[in-house]
Tab-separated table of C-alpha atoms in Angstrom:
chain	number	residue	atom	x	y	z
A	1	MET	CA	-64.305	70.266	80.553
A	2	ALA	CA	-65.411	70.513	84.117
A	3	SER	CA	-62.361	68.264	85.052
A	4	ALA	CA	-59.947	70.581	83.225
A	5	ILE	CA	-57.277	72.630	85.110
A	6	VAL	CA	-55.688	75.629	83.645
A	7	ASP	CA	-52.457	77.210	85.215
A	8	ILE	CA	-52.306	80.988	84.719
A	9	GLU	CA	-48.753	82.797	84.850
A	10	PHE	CA	-48.826	86.456	85.498
A	11	ALA	CA	-47.274	89.078	87.592
A	12	HIS	CA	-43.647	88.506	86.432
A	13	MET	CA	-41.468	90.655	88.667
A	14	ASP	CA	-38.087	91.730	88.225
A	15	MET	CA	-36.244	92.577	91.622
A	16	ALA	CA	-33.819	94.805	89.896
A	17	PRO	CA	-35.830	96.663	87.213
A	18	LEU	CA	-34.746	99.899	85.363
A	19	ASP	CA	-37.873	101.636	86.383
A	20	VAL	CA	-39.824	100.255	89.437
A	21	ALA	CA	-42.842	102.271	88.486
A	22	ILE	CA	-43.324	100.804	85.116
A	23	GLU	CA	-42.562	97.242	86.395
A	24	GLU	CA	-45.345	97.568	89.172
A	25	GLU	CA	-47.761	98.853	86.349
A	26	GLU	CA	-47.048	95.837	84.269
A	27	VAL	CA	-47.655	93.611	87.212
A	28	MET	CA	-50.869	95.108	88.059
A	29	GLU	CA	-51.909	95.211	84.425
A	30	SER	CA	-51.118	91.378	83.981
A	31	ALA	CA	-53.193	90.905	87.417
A	32	SER	CA	-56.144	92.563	85.456
A	33	TYR	CA	-56.180	90.270	82.696
A	34	ALA	CA	-55.484	87.197	84.928
A	35	ARG	CA	-59.038	88.355	86.794
A	36	ALA	CA	-60.857	88.618	83.678
A	37	LEU	CA	-59.601	85.206	82.579
A	38	ILE	CA	-60.475	83.472	86.131
A	39	GLU	CA	-63.764	85.059	86.181
A	40	SER	CA	-64.747	83.345	82.865
A	41	LEU	CA	-63.109	80.072	83.801
A	42	ASN	CA	-65.229	80.235	87.059
A	43	HIS	CA	-68.300	80.807	84.966
A	44	ALA	CA	-67.564	77.855	82.785
A	45	HIS	CA	-66.913	75.679	85.885
A	46	ILE	CA	-63.105	75.096	84.838
A	47	ARG	CA	-60.481	74.771	87.605
A	48	TRP	CA	-57.345	77.040	87.757
A	49	THR	CA	-54.195	77.736	89.639
A	50	THR	CA	-51.946	80.620	89.412
A	51	SER	CA	-47.987	80.837	88.867
A	52	VAL	CA	-45.582	83.607	89.514
A	53	LEU	CA	-41.920	83.948	88.460
A	54	ILE	CA	-39.818	86.216	90.271
A	55	ASP	CA	-36.573	87.477	88.397
A	56	ASP	CA	-33.875	87.762	91.098
A	57	LYS	CA	-30.910	86.971	89.096
A	58	ARG	CA	-29.601	90.596	88.984
A	59	ALA	CA	-30.668	91.290	92.651
A	60	LYS	CA	-29.203	88.291	94.432
A	61	GLY	CA	-31.090	89.127	97.609
A	62	THR	CA	-31.071	87.365	101.043
A	63	PRO	CA	-34.016	84.876	101.884
A	64	ALA	CA	-35.630	87.734	103.698
A	65	GLU	CA	-35.569	90.075	100.608
A	66	LEU	CA	-36.755	87.379	98.326
A	67	GLU	CA	-39.746	86.720	100.568
A	68	PHE	CA	-40.330	90.527	100.673
A	69	ALA	CA	-40.472	90.307	96.845
A	70	LEU	CA	-43.231	87.876	97.033
A	71	GLU	CA	-45.105	89.922	99.446
A	72	ARG	CA	-44.604	92.952	97.267
A	73	VAL	CA	-46.366	90.916	94.419
A	74	ALA	CA	-49.109	89.868	96.743
A	75	ARG	CA	-49.987	93.521	97.312
A	76	LEU	CA	-49.537	94.693	93.620
A	77	VAL	CA	-52.000	91.894	92.625
A	78	GLY	CA	-54.532	92.445	95.258
A	79	PRO	CA	-57.448	89.812	95.206
A	80	VAL	CA	-55.752	87.459	92.639
A	81	PRO	CA	-54.539	84.743	94.805
A	82	VAL	CA	-50.884	83.216	94.101
A	83	HIS	CA	-50.880	79.388	94.511
A	84	ARG	CA	-47.157	78.991	93.666
A	85	ALA	CA	-44.083	81.269	93.071
A	86	LEU	CA	-40.556	80.718	92.121
A	87	MET	CA	-37.396	82.581	92.246
A	88	GLU	CA	-35.927	82.515	88.633
A	89	ARG	CA	-32.283	81.665	89.568
A	90	HIS	CA	-33.419	78.575	91.070
A	91	LEU	CA	-34.562	77.191	87.807
A	92	THR	CA	-30.597	76.632	87.070
A	93	ALA	CA	-30.650	74.094	89.694
A	94	LEU	CA	-33.388	72.409	87.906
A	95	LYS	CA	-31.331	71.924	84.760
A	96	ARG	CA	-30.501	68.345	85.372
A	97	ASP	CA	-34.048	67.448	85.898
A	98	PHE	CA	-35.119	69.151	82.732
A	99	LEU	CA	-32.275	67.610	80.572
A	100	SER	CA	-33.684	64.138	81.825
A	101	LEU	CA	-36.939	64.727	79.925
A	102	PHE	CA	-35.482	64.188	76.663
A	103	ASP	CA	-33.883	61.409	74.982
A	104	ARG	CA	-30.140	60.907	74.869
A	105	ARG	CA	-29.409	62.489	71.756
A	106	ARG	CA	-31.758	65.526	71.823
A	107	GLY	CA	-30.648	66.113	75.665
A	108	SER	CA	-27.069	66.160	74.761
A	109	ALA	CA	-27.701	68.805	72.194
A	110	ILE	CA	-29.902	70.978	74.584
A	111	GLU	CA	-27.283	70.519	77.414
A	112	SER	CA	-24.359	71.661	75.261
A	113	ASP	CA	-26.670	74.794	74.200
A	114	PHE	CA	-27.215	75.541	78.166
A	115	ASN	CA	-23.564	75.162	78.766
A	116	ARG	CA	-22.463	77.697	76.272
A	117	TYR	CA	-24.854	80.275	77.741
A	118	GLN	CA	-23.721	79.598	81.304
A	119	VAL	CA	-19.889	80.069	80.334
A	120	ASP	CA	-20.750	83.681	79.455
A	121	ARG	CA	-23.353	84.351	82.165
A	122	ASP	CA	-21.591	83.416	85.457
A	123	GLY	CA	-23.283	79.960	85.593
A	124	GLU	CA	-26.913	81.242	85.148
A	125	LEU	CA	-29.128	79.984	82.200
A	126	GLY	CA	-30.265	82.217	79.224
A	127	CYS	CA	-33.867	83.797	79.463
A	128	SER	CA	-35.479	81.372	77.031
A	129	GLN	CA	-33.919	78.341	78.839
A	130	ASP	CA	-35.267	79.586	82.004
A	131	ILE	CA	-38.604	79.677	80.423
A	132	ALA	CA	-38.375	76.267	79.296
A	133	VAL	CA	-37.400	75.002	82.436
A	134	TRP	CA	-40.343	76.968	84.189
A	135	THR	CA	-42.751	75.485	81.720
A	136	ALA	CA	-41.731	71.862	82.437
A	137	VAL	CA	-42.230	72.861	86.107
A	138	ARG	CA	-45.775	74.360	85.664
A	139	LEU	CA	-46.658	71.171	83.437
A	140	GLY	CA	-45.637	69.007	86.328
A	141	LEU	CA	-43.025	67.500	84.496
A	142	ILE	CA	-40.471	68.173	87.209
A	143	PRO	CA	-42.076	67.063	90.672
A	144	SER	CA	-42.940	69.844	92.971
A	145	SER	CA	-41.238	68.607	95.729
A	146	VAL	CA	-38.048	69.124	93.729
A	147	VAL	CA	-38.748	72.721	93.327
A	148	CYS	CA	-39.861	73.008	97.022
A	149	LYS	CA	-36.692	72.350	98.266
A	150	ARG	CA	-35.076	75.270	96.453
A	151	ILE	CA	-37.380	77.991	97.186
A	152	THR	CA	-38.368	79.859	100.157
A	153	SER	CA	-42.286	80.141	100.619
A	154	THR	CA	-45.008	81.052	102.941
A	155	ALA	CA	-48.388	79.160	103.029
A	156	ARG	CA	-49.683	81.574	100.480
A	157	PHE	CA	-46.864	80.932	98.035
A	158	GLY	CA	-46.277	77.262	98.551
A	159	PHE	CA	-46.433	74.603	95.982
A	160	GLY	CA	-49.087	72.086	96.382
A	161	ARG	CA	-51.330	70.519	93.649
A	162	ASP	CA	-52.246	66.845	93.125
A	163	GLN	CA	-52.943	67.255	89.304
A	164	SER	CA	-50.957	68.605	86.490
A	165	PRO	CA	-52.758	71.293	84.397
A	166	ASP	CA	-54.213	70.543	81.069
A	167	LEU	CA	-53.115	74.053	79.765
A	168	LEU	CA	-50.829	76.950	80.618
A	169	VAL	CA	-51.707	80.399	80.218
A	170	THR	CA	-48.927	82.984	80.439
A	171	ILE	CA	-49.777	86.445	80.581
A	172	LEU	CA	-46.894	88.909	79.938
A	173	PRO	CA	-45.722	92.317	78.555
A	174	SER	CA	-45.147	92.229	74.958
A	175	ARG	CA	-41.289	92.623	75.529
A	176	TYR	CA	-40.964	88.913	76.392
A	177	ARG	CA	-42.371	87.577	73.374
A	178	SER	CA	-39.115	86.801	71.672
A	179	PHE	CA	-37.817	84.866	74.514
A	180	GLU	CA	-41.050	82.991	74.763
A	181	GLU	CA	-40.869	82.091	71.005
A	182	ARG	CA	-37.299	81.092	71.324
A	183	ALA	CA	-37.876	78.673	74.100
A	184	ALA	CA	-40.879	77.147	72.191
A	185	LYS	CA	-38.721	76.894	69.005
A	186	GLU	CA	-35.658	75.633	70.373
A	187	TYR	CA	-36.733	73.506	73.366
A	188	LEU	CA	-40.220	72.844	74.170
A	189	ARG	CA	-41.160	71.748	70.968
A	190	TYR	CA	-39.212	68.520	71.526
A	191	LEU	CA	-40.845	68.101	74.837
A	192	ASN	CA	-43.260	65.070	74.973
A	193	GLY	CA	-43.263	64.833	71.337
A	194	GLY	CA	-44.468	68.649	70.860
A	195	ASN	CA	-47.308	68.063	73.460
A	196	ALA	CA	-45.581	70.817	75.687
A	197	VAL	CA	-46.165	73.477	72.991
A	198	GLN	CA	-49.650	72.531	72.241
A	199	ARG	CA	-50.433	72.946	76.230
A	200	CYS	CA	-49.308	76.474	76.138
A	201	ILE	CA	-51.106	79.688	75.378
A	202	GLN	CA	-49.379	83.189	75.490
A	203	TYR	CA	-50.922	86.404	75.825
A	204	TYR	CA	-49.145	89.585	75.707
A	205	PHE	CA	-50.251	93.092	76.536
A	206	ALA	CA	-48.693	96.379	75.212
A	207	GLN	CA	-45.899	97.462	77.734
A	208	SER	CA	-45.886	101.008	79.061
A	209	GLY	CA	-44.872	103.457	76.358
A	210	SER	CA	-45.510	101.099	73.754
A	211	ARG	CA	-47.760	101.722	70.679
A	212	SER	CA	-48.460	98.163	70.050
A	213	GLU	CA	-52.168	96.955	71.200
A	214	SER	CA	-52.859	93.799	73.301
A	215	ALA	CA	-54.829	91.017	71.721
A	216	PRO	CA	-58.362	91.239	72.559
A	217	MET	CA	-59.268	89.279	75.763
A	218	GLY	CA	-62.286	87.827	74.191
A	219	ASP	CA	-59.824	86.170	71.553
A	220	LEU	CA	-57.818	84.569	74.480
A	221	LEU	CA	-60.876	83.366	76.182
A	222	LYS	CA	-62.122	81.619	72.974
A	223	HIS	CA	-58.534	80.084	72.264
A	224	VAL	CA	-58.556	78.701	75.835
A	225	GLY	CA	-61.884	76.992	75.185
A	226	ILE	CA	-60.702	75.715	71.838
A	227	ARG	CA	-57.273	74.214	73.167
A	228	LEU	CA	-59.218	72.420	76.272
A	229	LYS	CA	-61.531	70.967	73.763
A	230	THR	CA	-58.662	69.513	71.985
A	231	VAL	CA	-56.787	68.241	75.011
A	232	ASN	CA	-59.981	66.431	76.177
A	233	ALA	CA	-60.494	64.980	72.635
A	234	LYS	CA	-56.751	63.730	72.742
A	235	ALA	CA	-57.344	62.291	76.403
A	236	GLY	CA	-60.347	60.458	75.230
A	237	ASP	CA	-58.750	59.087	72.494
A	238	ALA	CA	-55.864	57.694	74.563
């Protein structure tokens, strides 16, 4: 598994949250889980990268304000590096690139679904649609150069990777679960013959004030190991 790459998404930040304190607490908590996973991957000599998605749809900030949001995330996550970050509203501009990944029949159906959402959302995509497009970006199915043209980035937050990841791990508060599951059910299961879903693992932690409990971190590490073995086995058969 030494040649494998795991991409870790964490620190999802909403630039216009209802409660800034809760939002920042969730970002820091996700970073703590990311650190634990990174330490285990380092121990197993598995390479990793990190991704951050910033929800700026309601904020509609200036380029300077968006850059400040990235620096805010950097302050909250502390020592965990961020290899690439993307502002969520730019995902809408990648709609055409995403639809081109499907055959004509499926792509047409998904496009109709996307268009219905956009009519009622001032041209923006829905949350599950954003997740589907973002997943394609993380998997390397949409070239990073395409994304680079549509984000403001510093050296710390720029894209730049010569190999697509074998596995995506997404660390989010549990309130995002329904959107992630819908993205998988309605879009991602049709991508690459279902391979996109097989290369994704979601880890949800209890949101602030929630009584639900996070899945044990050990279970996540075990799941990553099993999934990587499956990925490598399929690659060896190819």
